[in-house]
Structures are given as C-alpha cells and as structure tokens.
Amino acid sequence: MAKLGMITGAANGIGYEISKLLLLDSYQLILVDKDPEKLQEVKTEFSKLSEFENRILVKDLNLPNAAHEIFQELSDLDLSLDVLVNNAGFGVFGTFSNTNWKDERDMIHLHVLSATHLCKLFLPQMIKCGKGKILNVASIAAFQPGPLMSVYYATKAYLVSFSIALANELKGTGVSVTVLCPGITKTKFQQTNCKIGTRRNWNITSSSSVAKYAIKAMNKNKVLAIPGLINRFLANFHRFIPVRTAASIVRKLQERNRKID
Ligand SMILES: NC(=O)c1ccc[n+]([C@@H]2O[C@H](COP(=O)([O-])OP(=O)(O)OC[C@H]3O[C@@H](n4cnc5c(N)ncnc54)[C@H](OP(=O)(O)O)[C@@H]3O)[C@@H](O)[C@H]2O)c1
C-alpha cells in the first residue's frame, strides 16, 4: 500500500512543490486548499505523474470545524496519514491599529488553531502505528517580533515553539516533527499579502528549492529546518542584540522592502 501524505495549501507555492516531491517519492496524496479550481488543476497534473488516485479536499481552514471535518472524512474512508504537512498560510501587512481584525483572526485560526488541531487529531493514529511525520511550515519571522506584520510573526513563533516541544514529547514513538522556517520565497504570498516591492532582490529563494530542503529535513527527522545560510544567520541574529533593537531592525527592513499604502 502506498504511503499517504496530506498537505494543506497544496494548490500553490511551497505547498504545491512539497506535494509534487512527495508524489515523486511514491506517496498517495490528500491535497487540501480553499481554491477548488486550482486544486483540480493540480490533481489533473499529478494524475499524469503518478499511478495513484490523489484526492482533493476543498476546505477553508479558517473555519472552526474544518480540521475536524477533514479528520472525519479520512476516518470514514479508513485512511490514516504517514505525513501531515501544515503549510497553508498567509500574511497581513500594516500597523496593527489599522489592519483588518477579520484577516488577523483568520490568520490566527489558520496558523495556530487549525495546524494544532490537525496535529491533535492525526497524532494518535501515527503513535499507534509507531510511525509518521509532521511538517509544520513556520518562517524565519518566528525568531523576533515583527512590527508591521505583528500578528503574522507571533503566529509563526507559536508554530516553532509548539513544534519543537511536540518533537521532544514524541521521542521514541517513531513519529517526528519538523518545523520549516523559510526566508523570503518567491510565491504569490509576497504579492498578495505582504506587498513586497521591487526593492528587495537579494536572498529570495524559489519555492521548489525550499520544498526540496523541507523534504530532506523531514526525512532526516530534523526538528528545526531553516533553508539557506543567510536565513540561518538571520534566525540567530536576535540572540546577540536586545529584543527591542531586533524589532526596530525588522521594522526598518519592512519599510524599505515593502510598499506602504
Ligand atoms: N513565501 C514566503 O516568502 C514565505 C516565507 C516564510 C514562510 N512562508 C509560509 O509558507 C507557507 C506557504 O506560503 P506560500 O508562500 O507558498 O503562499 P501561497 O503561494 O500563497 O500558497 C498558500 C496556499 O495556502 C492556501 N490557503 C490560504 N488560506 C487557506 C485556508 N484558510 N484554507 C485552506 N487553504 C488556504 C492558499 O489558497 P488561496 O490561493 O486560495 O489563498 C494557497 O493555495 C505559509 O504558511 C507561509 O506563511 C512563506
């Protein structure tokens, strides 16, 4: 029987590339996203590359019941996961006093509640089977406060803290947890959510190379996975300066790199 992997946010960007690599590694896939047309396109593309029937689940993971519905649908089909990738995410840019609460509430729901809930629901099966892998997609934003994207940075910090603690608890169970912390990656995330301007043209990685790094790290049971030397430096830089200085530096970089309405 084929190994089964589920990826959220599989229709685009990093999630799409991770899905493709799992597919080429002979996984059968459950592709979750809220974009039905793009999901169907990906399914059609993948059907040409794999002998397995991959399933698509159109779900908006901002909704409170989404994680439970996914778990129920897979349980009804008697399917248990070998790999769970919590990748779906988006950003909100602007000063907190001016940003839209619904967007930020949705983001907290997606990055924090849905990702945690999916781990909660699928972990017991994995532990029972004595094998399984969870890949949570955070960001190098996790390592310091992020003025102008304050809630985004905070949700990613949560994901890193939660994942490292979970990995520790799961030692000896056969189940691993990897938390991926990419730096700026060329996807529609940057244009749609973060309003990145054309000024920043260094240290931007492709989604395919981030995905390759992620899969390698996950297969090695690496806990903290930061692709790229500069990103590893940036993720550790905050250790050597006061946290308020780190926040000021982030703010300056955000202002320089992004268009502000
Ligand atoms: N790109 C970067 O620079 C960067 C850097 C560090 C970390 N990350 C993280 O990497 C992950 C993937 O981002 P990406 O750059 O690949 O972005 P992307 O190209 O925008 O892809 C994200 C995918 O997630 C889907 N999605 C968003 N909200 C969802 C929801 N509520 N329910 C189900 N699916 C949802 C999106 O669907 P729609 O298209 O319909 O919105 C999209 O297909 C995110 O967690 C992001 O925070 C990205």
Coordinates of C-alpha atoms and ligand atoms in Angstrom, one line a residue:
M1 CA 0.0 0.0 0.0
A2 CA 1.2 3.5 -0.8
K3 CA 2.3 5.9 1.9
L4 CA -0.3 8.6 2.4
G5 CA 0.6 12.3 2.7
M6 CA -1.8 15.3 3.4
I7 CA -0.7 18.8 2.5
T8 CA -2.7 22.0 3.4
G9 CA -2.3 24.9 1.0
A10 CA -1.4 22.4 -1.7
A11 CA -2.7 24.4 -4.7
N12 CA 0.1 27.0 -4.8
G13 CA 3.6 27.9 -3.8
I14 CA 5.6 25.9 -1.3
G15 CA 2.7 23.5 -0.6
Y16 CA 2.4 22.6 -4.2
E17 CA 6.1 22.0 -4.5
I18 CA 6.2 19.8 -1.4
S19 CA 3.2 17.9 -2.7
K20 CA 5.0 17.3 -6.0
L21 CA 8.1 16.0 -4.3
L22 CA 6.0 13.6 -2.1
L23 CA 4.2 12.4 -5.2
L24 CA 7.5 11.7 -7.0
D25 CA 8.5 9.8 -3.8
S26 CA 5.5 7.5 -4.5
Y27 CA 3.2 9.0 -1.9
Q28 CA -0.6 9.0 -2.5
L29 CA -1.8 12.5 -1.6
I30 CA -4.7 14.3 0.0
L31 CA -4.4 17.9 -1.3
V32 CA -6.2 20.4 0.8
D33 CA -6.8 24.0 -0.2
K34 CA -9.6 26.5 -0.4
D35 CA -9.2 27.2 -4.1
P36 CA -11.3 24.4 -5.9
E37 CA -10.2 25.3 -9.5
K38 CA -6.5 25.4 -8.8
L39 CA -6.8 22.2 -6.7
Q40 CA -8.5 20.4 -9.6
E41 CA -5.7 21.6 -12.0
V42 CA -3.1 20.3 -9.6
K43 CA -4.9 16.9 -9.3
T44 CA -5.1 16.6 -13.1
E45 CA -1.4 17.5 -13.5
F46 CA -0.4 15.0 -10.8
S47 CA -2.5 12.2 -12.3
K48 CA -0.1 12.2 -15.2
L49 CA 2.9 11.7 -12.8
S50 CA 1.6 9.0 -10.5
E51 CA -0.1 5.7 -10.6
F52 CA -2.2 6.5 -7.5
E53 CA -5.5 8.3 -7.3
N54 CA -4.9 11.5 -5.4
R55 CA -7.8 13.1 -3.6
I56 CA -8.6 16.8 -3.2
L57 CA -10.4 18.3 -0.3
V58 CA -11.7 21.8 -0.7
K59 CA -11.6 23.3 2.8
D60 CA -11.3 26.7 4.2
L61 CA -9.1 26.1 7.3
N62 CA -10.1 29.5 8.7
L63 CA -13.4 27.8 9.6
P64 CA -13.6 26.3 13.1
N65 CA -14.8 22.9 12.0
A66 CA -12.5 22.4 9.0
A67 CA -9.8 20.3 10.8
H68 CA -12.4 18.0 12.3
E69 CA -14.3 17.6 9.0
I70 CA -11.0 16.6 7.3
F71 CA -10.2 14.1 10.0
Q72 CA -13.8 12.6 9.8
E73 CA -13.7 12.4 6.0
L74 CA -10.4 10.4 6.1
S75 CA -11.6 8.2 9.0
D76 CA -14.8 7.4 7.1
L77 CA -12.5 6.2 4.2
D78 CA -10.4 4.2 6.7
L79 CA -7.3 6.3 5.8
S80 CA -4.5 7.2 8.2
L81 CA -1.7 9.5 7.4
D82 CA 2.0 8.8 7.1
V83 CA 2.8 12.5 6.6
L84 CA 0.9 15.6 7.6
V85 CA 2.1 18.9 6.2
N86 CA 0.6 22.0 7.8
N87 CA 1.6 24.6 5.2
A88 CA -1.5 26.8 4.4
G89 CA -0.8 30.4 5.4
F90 CA -1.0 34.0 4.5
G91 CA 0.3 37.3 5.9
V92 CA -1.3 40.6 6.8
F93 CA 0.8 43.8 6.4
G94 CA 0.3 47.1 8.2
T95 CA 0.2 48.7 11.6
F96 CA -1.9 46.6 14.0
S97 CA -4.2 49.6 14.7
N98 CA -5.1 49.9 11.0
T99 CA -5.2 46.3 9.9
N100 CA -8.5 44.4 9.5
W101 CA -9.5 42.2 12.5
K102 CA -11.2 39.5 10.4
D103 CA -8.0 39.0 8.4
E104 CA -5.9 38.7 11.6
R105 CA -8.5 36.4 13.3
D106 CA -8.5 34.2 10.2
M107 CA -4.7 34.1 10.2
I108 CA -4.5 33.1 13.9
H109 CA -7.1 30.5 13.2
L110 CA -5.3 29.1 10.2
H111 CA -1.7 29.2 11.5
V112 CA -2.4 28.4 15.2
L113 CA -5.7 26.6 15.7
S114 CA -6.1 24.6 12.5
A115 CA -2.5 23.5 12.5
T116 CA -2.6 22.5 16.1
H117 CA -6.0 20.8 15.8
L118 CA -4.8 18.7 12.8
C119 CA -1.8 17.5 14.8
K120 CA -4.1 16.7 17.8
L121 CA -6.4 14.7 15.5
F122 CA -3.9 12.7 13.5
L123 CA -1.2 12.1 16.1
P124 CA -2.9 9.3 18.0
Q125 CA -3.1 7.1 14.8
M126 CA 0.6 7.9 14.0
I127 CA 1.7 7.0 17.5
K128 CA -0.4 3.8 17.4
C129 CA 1.3 2.8 14.1
G130 CA 4.7 3.7 15.5
K131 CA 5.5 5.9 12.5
G132 CA 4.6 9.2 11.0
K133 CA 5.9 12.6 10.1
I134 CA 4.6 16.1 10.7
L135 CA 5.9 19.0 8.8
N136 CA 4.8 22.4 10.1
V137 CA 5.6 25.4 7.9
A138 CA 6.6 28.4 10.0
S139 CA 9.0 31.2 8.9
I140 CA 12.2 32.9 9.9
A141 CA 9.7 35.6 11.1
A142 CA 9.3 33.3 14.1
F143 CA 12.6 34.4 15.7
Q144 CA 11.9 38.0 16.5
P145 CA 9.0 40.4 16.9
G146 CA 7.8 41.8 13.5
P147 CA 6.4 45.4 13.5
L148 CA 4.1 45.9 10.5
M149 CA 3.3 42.2 10.5
S150 CA 3.0 41.7 14.2
V151 CA 0.3 39.0 14.3
Y152 CA 2.0 37.0 11.4
Y153 CA 5.3 37.0 13.2
A154 CA 3.7 36.0 16.5
T155 CA 1.7 33.1 14.9
K156 CA 4.9 31.7 13.4
A157 CA 6.7 32.0 16.7
Y158 CA 3.9 29.9 18.2
L159 CA 4.4 27.2 15.5
V160 CA 8.1 27.0 16.1
S161 CA 7.7 26.7 19.9
F162 CA 4.8 24.2 19.6
S163 CA 6.6 22.0 17.1
I164 CA 9.9 21.8 19.0
A165 CA 8.1 20.9 22.2
L166 CA 6.0 18.3 20.4
A167 CA 9.1 16.8 18.8
N168 CA 10.6 16.4 22.2
E169 CA 7.4 14.7 23.6
L170 CA 7.3 12.3 20.7
K171 CA 10.9 11.0 21.1
G172 CA 10.9 7.2 21.0
T173 CA 7.4 6.9 19.4
G174 CA 8.6 6.7 15.7
V175 CA 6.8 10.0 15.0
S176 CA 8.8 13.0 14.0
V177 CA 8.0 16.7 13.9
T178 CA 9.9 19.1 11.6
V179 CA 9.3 22.9 11.6
L180 CA 10.3 24.6 8.4
C181 CA 11.3 28.2 8.6
P182 CA 11.8 29.6 5.1
G183 CA 13.0 33.2 4.4
I184 CA 11.5 35.2 1.6
T185 CA 10.3 32.7 -1.0
K186 CA 9.1 33.6 -4.5
T187 CA 5.3 32.7 -4.4
K188 CA 2.1 34.7 -4.7
F189 CA 2.2 35.1 -0.9
Q190 CA 4.6 38.0 -1.3
Q191 CA 2.5 39.9 -3.8
T192 CA -0.9 39.2 -2.3
N193 CA -0.3 39.5 1.4
C194 CA 3.0 41.3 2.0
K195 CA 3.0 43.9 -0.7
I196 CA 6.7 43.3 -1.2
G197 CA 8.1 45.9 -3.6
T198 CA 10.7 45.5 -6.2
R199 CA 13.5 46.9 -4.0
R200 CA 14.3 43.7 -2.3
N201 CA 16.0 41.4 -4.7
W202 CA 18.5 39.6 -2.6
N203 CA 18.1 36.3 -0.6
I204 CA 14.9 35.4 -2.3
T205 CA 14.6 31.6 -2.7
S206 CA 12.4 29.6 -5.1
S207 CA 9.6 27.5 -3.7
S208 CA 11.0 24.4 -5.3
S209 CA 14.3 24.7 -3.5
V210 CA 12.6 25.4 -0.2
A211 CA 10.4 22.3 -0.7
K212 CA 13.5 20.2 -1.6
Y213 CA 15.2 21.3 1.6
A214 CA 12.0 20.7 3.6
I215 CA 11.5 17.1 2.4
K216 CA 15.2 16.3 3.0
A217 CA 15.0 17.7 6.6
M218 CA 11.7 15.9 7.3
N219 CA 13.1 12.6 6.1
K220 CA 16.2 13.1 8.3
N221 CA 13.8 13.8 11.3
K222 CA 15.4 17.2 11.7
V223 CA 13.4 19.3 14.1
L224 CA 14.2 22.9 13.1
A225 CA 14.8 23.3 9.4
I226 CA 15.9 26.7 8.1
P227 CA 16.8 26.7 4.4
G228 CA 19.8 28.9 3.4
L229 CA 22.9 30.2 5.2
I230 CA 21.7 33.8 5.3
N231 CA 18.4 32.7 6.8
R232 CA 20.1 30.6 9.4
F233 CA 22.2 33.7 10.3
L234 CA 19.1 35.9 10.4
A235 CA 17.2 33.4 12.6
N236 CA 20.1 33.5 15.2
F237 CA 21.0 37.2 14.9
H238 CA 18.4 38.2 17.6
R239 CA 20.5 36.3 20.3
F240 CA 23.2 38.9 20.2
I241 CA 21.1 42.1 20.4
P242 CA 18.3 43.4 22.7
V243 CA 14.9 42.2 21.5
R244 CA 13.7 45.9 21.1
T245 CA 16.6 46.6 18.8
A246 CA 15.8 43.4 16.8
A247 CA 12.2 44.7 16.4
S248 CA 13.5 48.1 15.2
I249 CA 15.7 46.5 12.6
V250 CA 12.8 44.4 11.4
R251 CA 10.6 47.5 11.1
K252 CA 13.3 49.3 9.0
L253 CA 13.6 46.3 6.7
Q254 CA 9.8 46.0 6.3
E255 CA 9.5 49.7 5.5
R256 CA 12.4 49.6 3.0
N257 CA 11.3 46.4 1.2
R258 CA 7.5 47.0 1.0
K259 CA 5.1 49.4 -0.5
I260 CA 3.2 51.1 2.2
D261 CA -0.3 52.4 1.2
Ligands
LIG1 N1 6.5 33.0 0.5 C1 7.3 33.3 1.6 O1 8.1 34.3 1.5 C2 7.2 32.6 2.9 C3 8.2 32.8 3.8 C4 8.2 32.1 5.0 C5 7.1 31.3 5.3 N2 6.1 31.1 4.4 C6 5.0 30.3 4.7 O2 4.9 29.2 3.8 C7 3.5 28.8 3.7 C8 3.1 28.7 2.3 O3 3.1 30.0 1.7 P1 3.4 30.3 0.2 O4 4.4 31.3 0.1 O5 3.5 29.0 -0.6 O6 2.0 31.0 -0.2 P2 1.0 30.8 -1.4 O7 1.7 30.7 -2.7 O8 0.0 32.0 -1.2 O9 0.2 29.4 -1.0 C9 -0.5 29.3 0.1 C10 -1.7 28.4 -0.2 O10 -2.5 28.2 1.0 C11 -3.8 28.4 0.7 N3 -4.6 28.9 1.8 C12 -4.6 30.1 2.4 N4 -5.5 30.2 3.4 C13 -6.1 29.0 3.4 C14 -7.2 28.5 4.2 N5 -7.8 29.2 5.1 N6 -7.6 27.2 4.0 C15 -7.0 26.5 3.0 N7 -6.0 26.9 2.2 C16 -5.6 28.1 2.4 C17 -3.8 29.4 -0.4 O11 -5.1 29.4 -1.1 P3 -5.5 30.8 -1.9 O12 -4.6 30.9 -3.0 O13 -7.0 30.5 -2.3 O14 -5.5 31.9 -0.9 C18 -2.7 29.0 -1.3 O15 -3.0 28.0 -2.2 C19 2.7 29.8 4.6 O16 2.4 29.2 5.8 C20 3.6 31.0 4.7 O17 3.4 31.7 5.9 C21 6.1 31.8 3.2

